[in-house]
Tab-separated table of C-alpha atoms in Angstrom:
chain	number	residue	atom	x	y	z
A	1	MET	CA	13.829	16.757	-9.675
A	2	GLN	CA	15.355	19.752	-8.964
A	3	PRO	CA	13.426	22.491	-8.136
A	4	SER	CA	14.650	25.053	-10.855
A	5	GLU	CA	13.449	22.312	-12.922
A	6	ILE	CA	9.993	21.635	-11.934
A	7	GLN	CA	8.083	25.056	-13.555
A	8	ARG	CA	9.755	24.028	-16.666
A	9	ALA	CA	8.577	20.785	-16.534
A	10	LEU	CA	5.224	21.035	-15.843
A	11	ALA	CA	4.825	24.144	-18.237
A	12	ALA	CA	6.236	20.901	-20.846
A	13	ALA	CA	3.501	18.913	-19.669
A	14	MET	CA	0.947	21.558	-19.892
A	15	SER	CA	1.956	22.269	-23.743
A	16	ILE	CA	2.079	18.787	-24.929
A	17	ALA	CA	-1.247	18.050	-23.623
A	18	SER	CA	-2.762	21.313	-24.975
A	19	ALA	CA	-1.208	20.514	-28.697
A	20	LEU	CA	-3.167	17.123	-28.629
A	21	GLY	CA	-6.191	18.545	-28.067
A	22	LEU	CA	-6.423	17.594	-24.318
A	23	PRO	CA	-7.995	20.649	-22.280
A	24	VAL	CA	-5.478	21.821	-19.376
A	25	ASP	CA	-6.156	24.543	-16.513
A	26	ASP	CA	-4.840	22.887	-13.361
A	27	VAL	CA	-1.915	20.791	-12.320
A	28	ILE	CA	-1.432	18.249	-9.629
A	29	VAL	CA	1.809	17.089	-8.497
A	30	LEU	CA	1.267	13.504	-7.570
A	31	HIS	CA	4.588	12.295	-7.126
A	32	ASP	CA	8.296	13.879	-7.137
A	33	SER	CA	11.387	11.864	-7.377
A	34	ASN	CA	14.233	11.573	-10.876
A	35	LYS	CA	10.981	12.197	-12.580
A	36	LEU	CA	7.727	14.325	-11.799
A	37	THR	CA	4.363	12.880	-11.882
A	38	VAL	CA	1.409	14.892	-12.383
A	39	ARG	CA	-2.247	14.884	-12.665
A	40	LEU	CA	-3.322	17.627	-15.814
A	41	LEU	CA	-6.853	18.611	-15.509
A	42	PRO	CA	-9.393	18.897	-16.752
A	43	CYS	CA	-8.398	16.275	-18.909
A	44	ASP	CA	-7.760	13.886	-16.317
A	45	VAL	CA	-4.402	12.427	-17.690
A	46	VAL	CA	-1.352	11.320	-15.857
A	47	ALA	CA	1.943	12.755	-16.946
A	48	ARG	CA	5.419	11.324	-16.251
A	49	VAL	CA	8.019	14.221	-17.248
A	50	ALA	CA	11.904	13.706	-17.012
A	51	PRO	CA	15.037	15.199	-18.351
A	52	ILE	CA	15.866	14.152	-21.777
A	53	ALA	CA	19.467	13.317	-20.508
A	54	HIS	CA	17.981	11.030	-17.953
A	55	GLN	CA	15.390	8.710	-19.211
A	56	VAL	CA	14.179	5.587	-20.930
A	57	ALA	CA	10.761	7.210	-21.418
A	58	GLN	CA	10.431	5.226	-25.617
A	59	PHE	CA	11.249	1.986	-23.809
A	60	GLU	CA	8.797	2.185	-21.178
A	61	VAL	CA	5.943	2.958	-23.487
A	62	GLY	CA	6.580	0.574	-25.822
A	63	LEU	CA	6.893	-2.216	-23.105
A	64	ALA	CA	3.787	-1.172	-21.430
A	65	ARG	CA	2.039	-1.387	-24.623
A	66	ARG	CA	3.165	-5.056	-25.220
A	67	LEU	CA	2.859	-6.210	-21.861
A	68	ALA	CA	-0.717	-4.818	-22.051
A	69	GLU	CA	-1.261	-6.772	-25.165
A	70	THR	CA	-0.370	-10.102	-22.992
A	71	GLY	CA	-3.055	-9.279	-20.197
A	72	SER	CA	-0.393	-8.440	-18.243
A	73	PRO	CA	-1.650	-6.686	-14.724
A	74	VAL	CA	-0.060	-2.673	-15.559
A	75	ALA	CA	-1.210	0.553	-16.112
A	76	ALA	CA	-2.198	1.721	-19.432
A	77	LEU	CA	-1.504	4.703	-21.517
A	78	ASP	CA	-3.470	7.317	-22.231
A	79	PRO	CA	-6.194	6.414	-25.160
A	80	ARG	CA	-6.483	9.994	-26.323
A	81	ALA	CA	-2.787	10.351	-27.307
A	82	GLU	CA	-0.327	8.551	-29.583
A	83	PRO	CA	1.132	6.257	-27.419
A	84	ARG	CA	4.970	7.608	-27.585
A	85	ALA	CA	7.302	9.801	-25.617
A	86	TYR	CA	7.242	13.509	-26.139
A	87	GLU	CA	10.129	16.028	-25.862
A	88	ARG	CA	9.474	19.741	-25.373
A	89	ASP	CA	12.087	22.431	-23.971
A	90	GLY	CA	14.644	19.559	-22.702
A	91	PHE	CA	11.725	17.011	-21.247
A	92	VAL	CA	10.175	13.616	-22.272
A	93	VAL	CA	6.643	13.734	-21.403
A	94	THR	CA	4.321	10.419	-21.504
A	95	LEU	CA	0.773	10.496	-21.131
A	96	TRP	CA	-0.863	7.470	-19.099
A	97	THR	CA	-4.456	6.942	-17.843
A	98	TYR	CA	-5.586	8.098	-14.414
A	99	TYR	CA	-7.160	5.615	-12.325
A	100	ASN	CA	-9.482	6.786	-9.295
A	101	PRO	CA	-7.783	4.952	-6.145
A	102	VAL	CA	-10.066	2.447	-4.515
A	103	ALA	CA	-8.665	2.742	-0.965
A	104	PRO	CA	-8.821	-0.593	1.143
A	105	ARG	CA	-7.534	-0.997	4.571
A	106	GLU	CA	-4.616	-2.821	3.603
A	107	VAL	CA	-3.794	-4.592	-0.049
A	108	SER	CA	-4.596	-7.997	-0.451
A	109	ARG	CA	-1.163	-9.671	0.050
A	110	ALA	CA	-2.393	-12.697	-1.734
A	111	GLY	CA	-3.637	-10.483	-4.623
A	112	TYR	CA	-0.155	-8.663	-4.740
A	113	ALA	CA	1.526	-11.889	-5.140
A	114	ASN	CA	-0.702	-12.599	-7.812
A	115	ALA	CA	-0.401	-10.178	-9.835
A	116	LEU	CA	3.331	-10.098	-9.610
A	117	GLU	CA	2.831	-13.659	-10.967
A	118	ARG	CA	1.105	-12.769	-13.524
A	119	LEU	CA	3.167	-9.975	-14.693
A	120	HIS	CA	6.285	-12.444	-14.799
A	121	ALA	CA	4.220	-14.690	-17.099
A	122	GLY	CA	3.490	-11.846	-19.210
A	123	MET	CA	7.395	-11.202	-19.262
A	124	ARG	CA	8.159	-14.504	-20.008
A	125	LYS	CA	6.399	-14.035	-23.216
A	126	LEU	CA	8.533	-10.931	-24.694
A	127	ASP	CA	11.903	-10.777	-25.915
A	128	VAL	CA	13.028	-7.231	-25.157
A	129	ARG	CA	16.904	-6.365	-24.514
A	130	THR	CA	17.142	-4.960	-21.268
A	131	PRO	CA	20.228	-4.461	-18.660
A	132	HIS	CA	20.714	-7.570	-16.677
A	133	TYR	CA	20.425	-7.108	-12.805
A	134	THR	CA	24.393	-7.922	-12.566
A	135	ASP	CA	24.362	-4.532	-14.448
A	136	ARG	CA	22.535	-2.344	-11.940
A	137	VAL	CA	24.718	-4.087	-8.983
A	138	ALA	CA	28.090	-3.072	-10.993
A	139	ALA	CA	26.697	0.495	-10.895
A	140	ALA	CA	26.006	0.627	-7.213
A	141	GLN	CA	29.517	-0.852	-6.611
A	142	GLN	CA	31.416	1.661	-8.630
A	143	LEU	CA	29.228	4.218	-6.479
A	144	VAL	CA	30.483	3.197	-3.090
A	145	GLU	CA	34.113	2.317	-4.529
A	146	SER	CA	34.643	6.087	-5.456
A	147	SER	CA	35.155	8.097	-2.385
A	148	ASN	CA	34.738	11.274	-4.680
A	149	ARG	CA	30.949	9.919	-5.434
A	150	THR	CA	30.116	8.636	-2.283
A	151	PRO	CA	32.418	11.181	0.323
A	152	GLU	CA	30.092	10.808	3.203
A	153	LEU	CA	30.413	7.180	3.561
A	154	ALA	CA	32.831	5.638	6.341
A	155	ASP	CA	35.519	3.563	5.049
A	156	ALA	CA	34.216	0.604	7.450
A	157	ASP	CA	30.811	1.178	5.910
A	158	ARG	CA	32.423	1.659	2.420
A	159	GLU	CA	34.239	-1.855	2.741
A	160	LEU	CA	31.071	-3.653	3.772
A	161	LEU	CA	28.629	-2.435	0.952
A	162	ILE	CA	31.637	-3.461	-1.458
A	163	ASN	CA	32.125	-6.670	0.090
A	164	THR	CA	28.200	-7.690	0.055
A	165	LEU	CA	27.439	-6.560	-3.329
A	166	ARG	CA	30.185	-8.693	-4.464
A	167	SER	CA	29.764	-11.842	-2.362
A	168	ARG	CA	25.978	-11.471	-2.656
A	169	ARG	CA	26.022	-11.123	-6.713
A	170	GLU	CA	28.882	-14.084	-6.849
A	171	ALA	CA	26.283	-16.403	-4.457
A	172	ILE	CA	23.053	-15.742	-6.793
A	173	GLY	CA	25.014	-16.338	-9.918
A	174	ASP	CA	26.326	-19.383	-8.348
A	175	ARG	CA	22.934	-20.888	-8.098
A	176	GLY	CA	22.302	-20.775	-11.704
A	177	ALA	CA	18.606	-19.959	-11.447
A	178	ALA	CA	16.439	-19.618	-14.537
A	179	GLU	CA	16.817	-15.976	-15.767
A	180	GLN	CA	13.487	-13.857	-17.357
A	181	LEU	CA	12.200	-10.206	-17.976
A	182	LEU	CA	11.679	-8.440	-14.623
A	183	HIS	CA	10.338	-5.433	-13.209
A	184	GLY	CA	13.315	-4.627	-11.417
A	185	GLU	CA	11.608	-2.688	-8.611
A	186	PRO	CA	7.948	-3.873	-7.896
A	187	HIS	CA	7.495	-2.551	-4.227
A	188	PRO	CA	4.078	-1.129	-3.538
A	189	GLY	CA	5.206	2.146	-4.417
A	190	ASN	CA	4.764	0.726	-7.901
A	191	VAL	CA	1.735	-0.610	-7.739
A	192	LEU	CA	-1.787	0.732	-7.900
A	193	SER	CA	-4.952	-0.178	-6.275
A	194	THR	CA	-7.632	0.685	-8.737
A	195	LYS	CA	-11.121	-0.898	-9.538
A	196	SER	CA	-9.554	-3.182	-12.033
A	197	GLY	CA	-7.373	-4.664	-9.720
A	198	LEU	CA	-3.684	-4.194	-8.773
A	199	LEU	CA	-1.697	-2.857	-11.769
A	200	PHE	CA	2.161	-2.060	-11.709
A	201	ILE	CA	4.162	1.103	-13.314
A	202	ASP	CA	6.946	2.616	-13.455
A	203	PHE	CA	9.226	0.206	-15.798
A	204	GLU	CA	12.323	2.182	-15.766
A	205	THR	CA	14.369	-0.161	-13.567
A	206	CYS	CA	13.512	-3.528	-16.112
A	207	CYS	CA	16.365	-6.063	-16.151
A	208	ARG	CA	16.489	-9.447	-16.625
A	209	GLY	CA	17.562	-11.980	-13.879
A	210	PRO	CA	15.744	-14.592	-11.443
A	211	VAL	CA	12.350	-13.704	-10.195
A	212	GLU	CA	13.705	-13.706	-6.457
A	213	PHE	CA	15.453	-10.511	-7.289
A	214	ASP	CA	11.884	-8.639	-7.718
A	215	LEU	CA	10.717	-10.817	-4.958
A	216	ALA	CA	13.646	-9.521	-2.526
A	217	HIS	CA	11.405	-6.080	-3.373
A	218	VAL	CA	7.776	-6.700	-1.910
A	219	PRO	CA	6.970	-7.390	1.608
A	220	GLU	CA	7.934	-11.189	3.117
A	221	ASP	CA	4.070	-11.568	3.489
A	222	VAL	CA	3.717	-11.385	-0.484
A	223	SER	CA	6.723	-13.283	-1.152
A	224	GLU	CA	5.260	-16.521	0.599
A	225	ARG	CA	2.498	-16.487	-1.473
A	226	TYR	CA	4.486	-16.252	-4.542
A	227	ALA	CA	4.454	-19.822	-5.816
A	228	ALA	CA	7.666	-21.714	-6.691
A	229	ALA	CA	9.614	-19.126	-5.022
A	230	ASP	CA	13.421	-20.560	-3.850
A	231	GLU	CA	13.787	-19.232	-0.439
A	232	ASP	CA	17.311	-19.119	-0.193
A	233	LEU	CA	17.786	-17.546	-3.467
A	234	LEU	CA	15.340	-14.600	-2.083
A	235	ILE	CA	17.430	-14.251	1.075
A	236	GLU	CA	20.649	-13.939	-0.920
A	237	CYS	CA	18.954	-11.489	-3.147
A	238	ARG	CA	17.014	-9.571	-0.163
A	239	GLY	CA	20.951	-9.061	1.159
A	240	LEU	CA	22.164	-7.784	-2.484
A	241	VAL	CA	18.719	-5.565	-2.576
A	242	LEU	CA	19.604	-3.838	1.039
A	243	ALA	CA	23.030	-3.189	-0.374
A	244	MET	CA	22.149	-1.390	-3.504
A	245	VAL	CA	19.786	0.394	-1.989
A	246	ALA	CA	21.900	1.409	0.345
A	247	ALA	CA	24.775	2.633	-1.804
A	248	TRP	CA	22.075	4.891	-3.430
A	249	ARG	CA	21.210	6.310	-0.527
A	250	TRP	CA	24.715	7.576	0.161
A	251	ASP	CA	25.147	9.394	-3.395
A	252	PRO	CA	24.869	13.442	-2.628
A	253	GLY	CA	22.834	13.430	-5.316
A	254	ASP	CA	20.186	11.180	-4.563
A	255	GLN	CA	16.932	13.141	-3.480
A	256	PHE	CA	15.489	10.604	-0.790
A	257	PRO	CA	14.021	12.558	2.150
A	258	ASP	CA	16.201	11.753	4.886
A	259	ARG	CA	18.398	9.543	2.760
A	260	GLN	CA	21.447	9.356	5.295
A	261	ARG	CA	19.014	8.102	7.974
A	262	ALA	CA	17.732	5.496	5.684
A	263	ALA	CA	21.144	4.689	4.626
A	264	ARG	CA	22.128	3.849	8.022
A	265	ALA	CA	19.365	1.735	8.586
A	266	LEU	CA	20.142	-0.125	5.605
A	267	LEU	CA	23.781	-0.669	7.000
A	268	SER	CA	22.924	-1.946	10.023
A	269	ALA	CA	20.387	-4.451	8.582
A	270	LEU	CA	23.343	-5.804	6.370
A	271	ARG	CA	25.261	-6.290	9.682
A	272	LEU	CA	22.413	-8.298	10.958
A	273	GLY	CA	22.365	-11.030	8.609
A	274	PRO	CA	22.099	-13.575	6.878
A	275	PRO	CA	19.338	-14.290	6.834
A	276	TRP	CA	18.382	-10.321	5.809
A	277	PRO	CA	15.360	-8.713	6.614
A	278	PRO	CA	12.900	-7.633	3.864
A	279	LEU	CA	13.612	-4.063	2.624
A	280	ASP	CA	10.132	-2.918	3.688
A	281	VAL	CA	10.925	-4.350	6.865
A	282	VAL	CA	14.130	-1.954	7.470
A	283	MET	CA	12.214	1.300	6.011
A	284	ARG	CA	9.223	0.574	8.133
A	285	ARG	CA	11.367	0.289	11.513
A	286	MET	CA	13.128	3.604	10.528
A	287	VAL	CA	9.872	5.421	9.884
A	288	ARG	CA	8.720	4.480	13.337
A	289	ASN	CA	11.501	5.454	15.231
A	290	PRO	CA	12.192	8.948	14.037
A	291	VAL	CA	14.696	11.278	15.488
A	292	LEU	CA	12.893	14.283	16.723
A	293	PRO	CA	14.435	17.445	17.655
A	294	PRO	CA	13.696	19.191	20.859
A	295	SER	CA	11.081	21.610	19.297
A	296	ALA	CA	8.677	18.552	18.096
A	297	ARG	CA	8.050	17.178	21.550
A	298	PRO	CA	4.891	16.981	23.010
A	299	GLY	CA	4.167	20.474	24.957
A	300	VAL	CA	6.314	22.856	22.703
A	301	ARG	CA	4.700	24.986	20.528
A	302	ARG	CA	6.953	25.223	17.657
A	303	ILE	CA	6.914	22.561	15.193
A	304	ASP	CA	9.769	21.322	12.908
A	305	ALA	CA	10.961	18.327	10.791
A	306	ILE	CA	9.668	15.223	12.448
A	307	VAL	CA	10.327	12.482	9.100
A	308	ARG	CA	10.325	13.013	5.337
A	309	GLU	CA	9.247	10.890	2.843
A	310	PRO	CA	7.863	11.695	-0.356
A	311	SER	CA	4.031	10.893	-0.213
A	312	TRP	CA	2.738	14.207	1.723
A	313	VAL	CA	3.951	17.274	3.387
A	314	CYS	CA	1.981	18.790	5.883
A	315	LYS	CA	2.222	22.168	8.068
A	316	SER	CA	1.096	23.488	11.271
A	317	ARG	CA	-0.315	26.833	12.177
A	318	SER	CA	0.927	27.927	15.363
A	319	ARG	CA	1.425	31.437	16.951
A	320	ARG	CA	5.067	31.527	15.423
A	321	GLY	CA	3.606	31.245	12.102
A	322	LEU	CA	3.468	28.154	9.329
A	323	THR	CA	5.767	25.526	10.111
A	324	LYS	CA	6.617	22.372	8.307
A	325	ILE	CA	6.105	19.776	10.457
A	326	GLY	CA	6.940	16.660	8.596
A	327	ALA	CA	6.195	14.472	5.464
A	328	SER	CA	5.376	10.579	5.573
A	329	GLY	CA	4.378	7.786	3.115
A	330	HIS	CA	3.671	5.731	6.178
A	331	ALA	CA	-0.113	6.006	8.083
A	332	GLU	CA	1.040	5.812	11.415
A	333	HIS	CA	3.142	9.221	11.208
A	334	LEU	CA	0.115	11.298	10.135
A	335	ALA	CA	-1.262	10.187	13.772
A	336	ARG	CA	2.252	10.594	15.584
A	337	ALA	CA	2.565	14.122	13.608
A	338	LYS	CA	-0.887	14.949	14.416
A	339	GLN	CA	0.153	13.953	18.362
A	340	TRP	CA	2.409	16.693	18.233
A	341	SER	CA	0.646	19.335	16.565
A	342	ARG	CA	-1.556	21.644	18.342
A	343	PRO	CA	-5.029	21.202	18.483
A	344	ASP	CA	-6.200	23.840	16.151
A	345	ALA	CA	-3.395	22.941	13.766
A	346	VAL	CA	-4.411	23.606	10.068
A	347	VAL	CA	-2.804	20.412	7.934
A	348	ILE	CA	-2.426	20.721	3.977
A	349	ALA	CA	-1.383	17.860	2.404
A	350	SER	CA	-0.417	16.618	-1.421
A	351	ILE	CA	-1.260	13.099	-1.677
A	352	CYS	CA	-0.198	10.642	-4.368
A	353	PRO	CA	-3.218	8.690	-5.733
A	354	TRP	CA	-0.548	7.243	-7.871
A	355	SER	CA	1.288	5.479	-5.470
A	356	ALA	CA	-1.085	2.202	-3.806
A	357	ALA	CA	0.834	3.311	-0.574
A	358	CYS	CA	-0.597	6.211	0.111
A	359	LEU	CA	-4.164	5.478	-0.447
A	360	ASP	CA	-5.074	4.696	3.187
A	361	GLU	CA	-2.997	8.398	4.136
A	362	HIS	CA	-5.490	10.016	1.691
A	363	ARG	CA	-8.157	8.836	3.368
A	364	GLN	CA	-6.734	10.136	7.106
A	365	VAL	CA	-5.802	13.428	5.877
A	366	ARG	CA	-9.015	14.477	4.104
A	367	ALA	CA	-10.322	13.700	7.438
A	368	TRP	CA	-8.865	15.951	9.548
């Protein structure tokens, strides 16, 4: 969300909760992307806030309710508020249950696969009008076909993305696989680890297509444990997803941190396939090999930007003052950032308990 909108968005969420009789004295920002996710205290409600012009909040609320009725593993709406989308000052707000995070060292891959199978089983019971996955592909293709909308994209890379999006969509369609309602992006960032087990969140990208399209968003050792997945179709879907995500990263309005480096990593992976690597492998390689400015090397007092991901932001106090040193959603960069910090570094972190991927980092930052 644009910085100029954040304060108004927070005020809208607090105002709506207060009007419903939910006490709000403090707000913790859990996640900031195309929408803002915050924890309201002391009522302990998760509010998701988005501009009215760019949201599908009422659809998401209705779908979450219906999936919960099927016993699907989804995060619940807050029971103290009427289950609907609320509008205030140009924003739409939905209110959800806050789950105290359970922080295992690593989420069980078998449990993740089982939860996704249960989600898909629940979705097969619903008759819901949603876009087809090819509609999302077409949107990505339109983006990269326009040099005005993606001015930083080189001609050769543009051709690669256009050809990949078109050919993978045709290859997947030619297989004639069974289709059903899908989450759309069931990656680890959209999974909560709770005392009730793994729960899925964020259904705004819900679409219809083969289950392998969803599996292309999860780690390989999760998809391997998903029963009856078509491995050949999954490979095709991985190539398609890499191209789609790369297209979005080349949008100048995309707010993904370090989006250009992510886009280049995705392009490199596309050139190496088929078979294409899973999305998480590409992004993990990028995070493990950050491009460090000279001032971030060992022995230099001043610490500048190391890598940037949405989950946490840390700062280091040096003789030159408080300087931003990095932000990452990956645990290994906590150690990396500390390695380049001064021994007396003061680390300030804002962790996203709404995301299972942040739980291990949460423990480590608290320990610093």
